[in-house]
């Protein structure tokens, strides 16, 4: 692979990662919207509140992708982001816990 | 006999006797991801990160699917609704946990220039989906005959 190919690949790798973060944020917002609608229908106000927080978390992940990777060039400065990835995984676990609680607890 | 080794799962030099300690203790004892080995090619770091995000989205799809199934599908009993909604949500939870663990193991392997792990979340997803599909089929058949 020539150095020009390396440079091109490095550029699109950063862009692909930014897009992956943005898709993850949007996925979280969609799940939060489903939880919001289900909570509102079942009159579970606590679920509606938590779903709203999850939607904000999704927006945060979307913004993280944009801010971190759209502005961070060249690729040599890219480092692993354990904290951001752990927060994203925790949000997913929170969404799962919310979904389980909504299914198992009776309507409010 | 003690054999020196350096594993991406432990991320530090240890002995075979240390391998007998519990999973939780090993997890707590191992150093942070960025403390072992050397910085890998950033493209590999990014690829590893994208893989975790893709698994996370898969987990979210299962969780959202379970919620939507519980909300939209109608069954003759509430137990049917629960049995349809819970398995994908539980599978999504497990997937989110396993994929984070896999990301850490792979990042350590990259830093220590060791081979990446295979299996993990892929095996869990394949097995879990088979279980979910079988449970769905049984519930639908039972629901049809009990209406």
mmCIF file of C-alpha atoms in Angstrom:
data_model
loop_
_atom_site.group_PDB
_atom_site.id
_atom_site.type_symbol
_atom_site.label_atom_id
_atom_site.label_comp_id
_atom_site.label_asym_id
_atom_site.label_seq_id
_atom_site.Cartn_x
_atom_site.Cartn_y
_atom_site.Cartn_z
ATOM 1 C CA UNK A 1 0.000 0.000 0.000
ATOM 2 C CA UNK A 2 1.463 3.393 -0.964
ATOM 3 C CA UNK A 3 1.718 6.229 1.560
ATOM 4 C CA UNK A 4 -1.089 8.035 -0.311
ATOM 5 C CA UNK A 5 -3.342 4.967 0.089
ATOM 6 C CA UNK A 6 -2.451 4.876 3.805
ATOM 7 C CA UNK A 7 -3.397 8.529 4.152
ATOM 8 C CA UNK A 8 -6.719 7.997 2.359
ATOM 9 C CA UNK A 9 -7.546 4.898 4.421
ATOM 10 C CA UNK A 10 -6.696 6.757 7.639
ATOM 11 C CA UNK A 11 -9.021 9.581 6.669
ATOM 12 C CA UNK A 12 -11.996 7.360 5.937
ATOM 13 C CA UNK A 13 -11.345 5.268 9.073
ATOM 14 C CA UNK A 14 -11.887 8.395 11.161
ATOM 15 C CA UNK A 15 -15.004 9.263 9.147
ATOM 16 C CA UNK A 16 -16.417 5.719 9.470
ATOM 17 C CA UNK A 17 -15.908 5.908 13.243
ATOM 18 C CA UNK A 18 -17.651 9.284 13.440
ATOM 19 C CA UNK A 19 -20.582 7.791 11.505
ATOM 20 C CA UNK A 20 -20.642 4.738 13.799
ATOM 21 C CA UNK A 21 -20.975 7.022 16.838
ATOM 22 C CA UNK A 22 -23.713 9.020 15.145
ATOM 23 C CA UNK A 23 -25.643 5.843 14.227
ATOM 24 C CA UNK A 24 -25.266 4.588 17.804
ATOM 25 C CA UNK A 25 -26.659 7.864 19.132
ATOM 26 C CA UNK A 26 -29.606 7.669 16.758
ATOM 27 C CA UNK A 27 -30.277 4.045 17.747
ATOM 28 C CA UNK A 28 -30.363 5.070 21.397
ATOM 29 C CA UNK A 29 -32.801 7.884 20.600
ATOM 30 C CA UNK A 30 -35.095 5.446 18.723
ATOM 31 C CA UNK A 31 -35.106 2.977 21.646
ATOM 32 C CA UNK A 32 -35.751 5.865 24.050
ATOM 33 C CA UNK A 33 -38.686 6.976 21.858
ATOM 34 C CA UNK A 34 -40.184 3.453 21.955
ATOM 35 C CA UNK A 35 -39.736 3.376 25.759
ATOM 36 C CA UNK A 36 -41.256 6.860 26.010
ATOM 37 C CA UNK A 37 -44.331 5.846 24.008
ATOM 38 C CA UNK A 38 -44.745 2.582 25.908
ATOM 39 C CA UNK A 39 -44.331 4.346 29.262
ATOM 40 C CA UNK A 40 -46.856 7.029 28.328
ATOM 41 C CA UNK A 41 -49.373 4.385 27.219
ATOM 42 C CA UNK A 42 -48.918 2.362 30.406
ATOM 43 C CA UNK A 43 -48.969 5.547 32.539
ATOM 44 C CA UNK A 44 -45.514 4.852 33.969
ATOM 45 C CA UNK A 45 -44.258 8.392 34.552
ATOM 46 C CA UNK A 46 -40.902 7.202 35.924
ATOM 47 C CA UNK A 47 -40.304 5.320 32.660
ATOM 48 C CA UNK A 48 -41.113 8.440 30.635
ATOM 49 C CA UNK A 49 -38.561 10.404 32.703
ATOM 50 C CA UNK A 50 -35.825 7.775 32.293
ATOM 51 C CA UNK A 51 -36.581 7.442 28.567
ATOM 52 C CA UNK A 52 -36.105 11.200 28.211
ATOM 53 C CA UNK A 53 -32.700 10.926 29.912
ATOM 54 C CA UNK A 54 -31.746 8.075 27.572
ATOM 55 C CA UNK A 55 -32.693 10.231 24.588
ATOM 56 C CA UNK A 56 -30.373 12.932 25.929
ATOM 57 C CA UNK A 57 -27.646 10.276 26.284
ATOM 58 C CA UNK A 58 -28.217 9.294 22.649
ATOM 59 C CA UNK A 59 -27.863 12.909 21.616
ATOM 60 C CA UNK A 60 -24.637 12.982 23.666
ATOM 61 C CA UNK A 61 -23.236 9.966 21.790
ATOM 62 C CA UNK A 62 -24.163 11.568 18.474
ATOM 63 C CA UNK A 63 -22.437 14.805 19.505
ATOM 64 C CA UNK A 64 -19.394 12.896 20.807
ATOM 65 C CA UNK A 65 -18.893 11.297 17.380
ATOM 66 C CA UNK A 66 -19.139 14.618 15.623
ATOM 67 C CA UNK A 67 -16.921 16.574 18.019
ATOM 68 C CA UNK A 68 -14.242 13.940 18.557
ATOM 69 C CA UNK A 69 -13.721 12.605 15.065
ATOM 70 C CA UNK A 70 -14.808 15.370 12.748
ATOM 71 C CA UNK A 71 -12.355 17.742 14.379
ATOM 72 C CA UNK A 72 -9.557 15.376 15.420
ATOM 73 C CA UNK A 73 -7.114 15.075 12.560
ATOM 74 C CA UNK A 74 -4.515 13.796 11.713
ATOM 75 C CA UNK A 75 -5.224 10.180 12.649
ATOM 76 C CA UNK A 76 -1.888 9.823 14.490
ATOM 77 C CA UNK A 77 -3.464 11.649 17.441
ATOM 78 C CA UNK A 78 -6.348 9.151 17.734
ATOM 79 C CA UNK A 79 -6.350 7.121 20.968
ATOM 80 C CA UNK A 80 -8.677 4.479 22.426
ATOM 81 C CA UNK A 81 -11.572 5.967 24.387
ATOM 82 C CA UNK A 82 -12.421 3.529 27.168
ATOM 83 C CA UNK A 83 -14.464 6.040 29.144
ATOM 84 C CA UNK A 84 -16.735 7.050 26.260
ATOM 85 C CA UNK A 85 -17.229 3.424 25.236
ATOM 86 C CA UNK A 86 -18.045 2.379 28.798
ATOM 87 C CA UNK A 87 -20.587 5.204 29.080
ATOM 88 C CA UNK A 88 -22.172 4.083 25.800
ATOM 89 C CA UNK A 89 -22.352 0.474 27.046
ATOM 90 C CA UNK A 90 -23.806 1.647 30.376
ATOM 91 C CA UNK A 91 -26.495 3.574 28.517
ATOM 92 C CA UNK A 92 -27.392 0.412 26.615
ATOM 93 C CA UNK A 93 -27.581 -1.500 29.902
ATOM 94 C CA UNK A 94 -29.756 1.271 31.371
ATOM 95 C CA UNK A 95 -32.088 0.979 28.369
ATOM 96 C CA UNK A 96 -32.286 -2.783 28.951
ATOM 97 C CA UNK A 97 -33.003 -2.303 32.669
ATOM 98 C CA UNK A 98 -35.724 0.214 31.826
ATOM 99 C CA UNK A 99 -37.292 -2.149 29.283
ATOM 100 C CA UNK A 100 -37.264 -5.032 31.796
ATOM 101 C CA UNK A 101 -38.801 -2.861 34.538
ATOM 102 C CA UNK A 102 -41.505 -1.577 32.181
ATOM 103 C CA UNK A 103 -42.449 -5.103 31.155
ATOM 104 C CA UNK A 104 -42.395 -6.579 34.651
ATOM 105 C CA UNK A 105 -44.000 -3.773 36.688
ATOM 106 C CA UNK A 106 -47.751 -3.166 36.425
ATOM 107 C CA UNK A 107 -49.080 -0.016 34.671
ATOM 108 C CA UNK A 108 -49.106 3.064 36.912
ATOM 109 C CA UNK B 1 5.842 -25.182 37.975
ATOM 110 C CA UNK B 2 5.303 -21.522 37.202
ATOM 111 C CA UNK B 3 5.265 -20.417 33.583
ATOM 112 C CA UNK B 4 5.658 -16.732 32.739
ATOM 113 C CA UNK B 5 3.098 -15.494 30.238
ATOM 114 C CA UNK B 6 1.441 -12.263 29.182
ATOM 115 C CA UNK B 7 -2.170 -12.557 28.182
ATOM 116 C CA UNK B 8 -4.492 -9.932 26.675
ATOM 117 C CA UNK B 9 -7.145 -11.177 29.102
ATOM 118 C CA UNK B 10 -4.958 -10.399 32.113
ATOM 119 C CA UNK B 11 -2.924 -7.640 30.494
ATOM 120 C CA UNK B 12 0.072 -8.299 32.755
ATOM 121 C CA UNK B 13 2.736 -10.846 33.432
ATOM 122 C CA UNK B 14 1.566 -13.608 35.712
ATOM 123 C CA UNK B 15 1.724 -17.301 36.464
ATOM 124 C CA UNK B 16 -0.496 -20.231 35.621
ATOM 125 C CA UNK B 17 -1.514 -20.443 39.296
ATOM 126 C CA UNK B 18 -2.956 -16.920 38.998
ATOM 127 C CA UNK B 19 -5.241 -18.260 36.267
ATOM 128 C CA UNK B 20 -7.128 -20.251 38.874
ATOM 129 C CA UNK B 21 -8.503 -17.151 40.593
ATOM 130 C CA UNK B 22 -12.034 -16.065 39.814
ATOM 131 C CA UNK B 23 -13.153 -14.099 36.759
ATOM 132 C CA UNK B 24 -14.282 -11.114 38.823
ATOM 133 C CA UNK B 25 -10.996 -10.919 40.717
ATOM 134 C CA UNK B 26 -9.004 -11.073 37.478
ATOM 135 C CA UNK B 27 -11.175 -8.335 36.002
ATOM 136 C CA UNK B 28 -10.645 -6.061 38.986
ATOM 137 C CA UNK B 29 -6.914 -6.736 39.217
ATOM 138 C CA UNK B 30 -5.994 -6.182 35.592
ATOM 139 C CA UNK B 31 -4.578 -2.769 34.682
ATOM 140 C CA UNK B 32 -6.374 -0.200 32.534
ATOM 141 C CA UNK B 33 -6.376 -0.822 28.787
ATOM 142 C CA UNK B 34 -3.910 1.980 28.040
ATOM 143 C CA UNK B 35 -1.393 0.790 30.643
ATOM 144 C CA UNK B 36 -0.235 -2.381 28.899
ATOM 145 C CA UNK B 37 1.892 -2.816 25.761
ATOM 146 C CA UNK B 38 2.420 -0.098 23.189
ATOM 147 C CA UNK B 39 0.067 2.163 21.241
ATOM 148 C CA UNK B 40 -1.189 0.212 18.182
ATOM 149 C CA UNK B 41 -1.878 1.550 14.678
ATOM 150 C CA UNK B 42 -4.778 4.028 15.173
ATOM 151 C CA UNK B 43 -6.701 2.349 12.337
ATOM 152 C CA UNK B 44 -6.896 -0.861 14.384
ATOM 153 C CA UNK B 45 -7.996 1.101 17.465
ATOM 154 C CA UNK B 46 -10.755 2.737 15.422
ATOM 155 C CA UNK B 47 -11.829 -0.586 13.885
ATOM 156 C CA UNK B 48 -12.071 -2.116 17.369
ATOM 157 C CA UNK B 49 -14.130 0.858 18.553
ATOM 158 C CA UNK B 50 -16.505 0.604 15.577
ATOM 159 C CA UNK B 51 -16.950 -3.107 16.253
ATOM 160 C CA UNK B 52 -18.026 -2.421 19.844
ATOM 161 C CA UNK B 53 -20.424 0.282 18.645
ATOM 162 C CA UNK B 54 -21.893 -2.133 16.082
ATOM 163 C CA UNK B 55 -22.469 -4.753 18.807
ATOM 164 C CA UNK B 56 -24.003 -2.065 20.981
ATOM 165 C CA UNK B 57 -26.441 -1.148 18.213
ATOM 166 C CA UNK B 58 -27.302 -4.827 17.818
ATOM 167 C CA UNK B 59 -28.035 -4.963 21.559
ATOM 168 C CA UNK B 60 -30.169 -1.816 21.273
ATOM 169 C CA UNK B 61 -32.080 -3.333 18.338
ATOM 170 C CA UNK B 62 -32.886 -6.395 20.456
ATOM 171 C CA UNK B 63 -33.950 -4.249 23.424
ATOM 172 C CA UNK B 64 -36.095 -1.968 21.248
ATOM 173 C CA UNK B 65 -37.528 -4.988 19.431
ATOM 174 C CA UNK B 66 -38.468 -6.639 22.715
ATOM 175 C CA UNK B 67 -40.142 -3.460 23.944
ATOM 176 C CA UNK B 68 -42.006 -2.984 20.671
ATOM 177 C CA UNK B 69 -43.122 -6.633 20.619
ATOM 178 C CA UNK B 70 -44.432 -6.300 24.175
ATOM 179 C CA UNK B 71 -46.308 -3.149 23.230
ATOM 180 C CA UNK B 72 -47.687 -4.045 19.800
ATOM 181 C CA UNK B 73 -48.362 -7.803 19.753
ATOM 182 C CA UNK B 74 -51.587 -9.081 21.260
ATOM 183 C CA UNK B 75 -51.773 -12.350 23.146
ATOM 184 C CA UNK B 76 -54.598 -14.052 24.986
ATOM 185 C CA UNK B 77 -52.613 -13.812 28.258
ATOM 186 C CA UNK B 78 -50.165 -11.309 29.717
ATOM 187 C CA UNK B 79 -47.706 -14.177 30.231
ATOM 188 C CA UNK B 80 -47.490 -14.567 26.444
ATOM 189 C CA UNK B 81 -46.654 -10.888 26.062
ATOM 190 C CA UNK B 82 -43.935 -11.163 28.710
ATOM 191 C CA UNK B 83 -42.462 -14.316 27.199
ATOM 192 C CA UNK B 84 -42.194 -12.598 23.824
ATOM 193 C CA UNK B 85 -40.735 -9.332 25.170
ATOM 194 C CA UNK B 86 -38.256 -10.581 27.781
ATOM 195 C CA UNK B 87 -35.920 -12.951 25.849
ATOM 196 C CA UNK B 88 -34.700 -10.340 23.320
ATOM 197 C CA UNK B 89 -34.245 -7.762 26.101
ATOM 198 C CA UNK B 90 -32.199 -10.218 28.181
ATOM 199 C CA UNK B 91 -30.180 -11.203 25.103
ATOM 200 C CA UNK B 92 -29.501 -7.512 24.389
ATOM 201 C CA UNK B 93 -28.303 -7.029 27.972
ATOM 202 C CA UNK B 94 -25.894 -9.957 27.737
ATOM 203 C CA UNK B 95 -24.654 -8.775 24.341
ATOM 204 C CA UNK B 96 -23.874 -5.286 25.691
ATOM 205 C CA UNK B 97 -21.865 -6.797 28.569
ATOM 206 C CA UNK B 98 -19.997 -9.365 26.467
ATOM 207 C CA UNK B 99 -19.151 -6.880 23.700
ATOM 208 C CA UNK B 100 -17.593 -4.386 26.148
ATOM 209 C CA UNK B 101 -15.480 -7.170 27.612
ATOM 210 C CA UNK B 102 -14.521 -8.247 24.085
ATOM 211 C CA UNK B 103 -13.475 -4.681 23.178
ATOM 212 C CA UNK B 104 -11.162 -4.549 26.217
ATOM 213 C CA UNK B 105 -9.646 -7.954 25.428
ATOM 214 C CA UNK B 106 -9.082 -7.000 21.798
ATOM 215 C CA UNK B 107 -7.588 -3.610 22.667
ATOM 216 C CA UNK B 108 -5.172 -5.345 25.036
ATOM 217 C CA UNK B 109 -4.332 -7.916 22.347
ATOM 218 C CA UNK B 110 -3.652 -5.085 19.875
ATOM 219 C CA UNK B 111 -1.393 -3.297 22.347
ATOM 220 C CA UNK B 112 0.461 -6.525 23.182
ATOM 221 C CA UNK B 113 0.636 -7.483 19.465
ATOM 222 C CA UNK B 114 -1.164 -10.744 20.062
ATOM 223 C CA UNK B 115 -3.877 -12.462 17.983
ATOM 224 C CA UNK B 116 -7.440 -11.202 18.436
ATOM 225 C CA UNK B 117 -10.089 -13.380 20.048
ATOM 226 C CA UNK B 118 -12.772 -15.098 18.026
ATOM 227 C CA UNK B 119 -16.299 -16.065 19.055
ATOM 228 C CA UNK B 120 -17.632 -14.146 22.048
ATOM 229 C CA UNK B 121 -20.650 -11.985 21.165
ATOM 230 C CA UNK B 122 -21.128 -13.619 17.741
ATOM 231 C CA UNK B 123 -21.580 -17.042 19.328
ATOM 232 C CA UNK B 124 -23.852 -15.581 22.013
ATOM 233 C CA UNK B 125 -25.995 -13.805 19.411
ATOM 234 C CA UNK B 126 -26.319 -16.896 17.199
ATOM 235 C CA UNK B 127 -27.266 -19.158 20.122
ATOM 236 C CA UNK B 128 -29.518 -16.534 21.678
ATOM 237 C CA UNK B 129 -31.413 -15.904 18.458
ATOM 238 C CA UNK B 130 -32.085 -19.631 18.059
ATOM 239 C CA UNK B 131 -33.482 -19.744 21.602
ATOM 240 C CA UNK B 132 -35.588 -16.595 21.025
ATOM 241 C CA UNK B 133 -36.963 -17.985 17.743
ATOM 242 C CA UNK B 134 -37.911 -21.316 19.351
ATOM 243 C CA UNK B 135 -39.592 -19.531 22.296
ATOM 244 C CA UNK B 136 -41.507 -17.269 19.870
ATOM 245 C CA UNK B 137 -42.694 -20.229 17.803
ATOM 246 C CA UNK B 138 -43.901 -22.144 20.873
ATOM 247 C CA UNK B 139 -45.735 -19.095 22.256
ATOM 248 C CA UNK B 140 -47.462 -18.323 18.957
ATOM 249 C CA UNK B 141 -48.607 -21.946 18.522
ATOM 250 C CA UNK B 142 -49.816 -22.182 22.136
ATOM 251 C CA UNK B 143 -51.587 -18.825 21.835
ATOM 252 C CA UNK B 144 -53.400 -19.886 18.652
ATOM 253 C CA UNK B 145 -54.688 -23.109 20.252
ATOM 254 C CA UNK B 146 -55.736 -21.512 23.550
ATOM 255 C CA UNK B 147 -57.822 -18.648 22.061
#
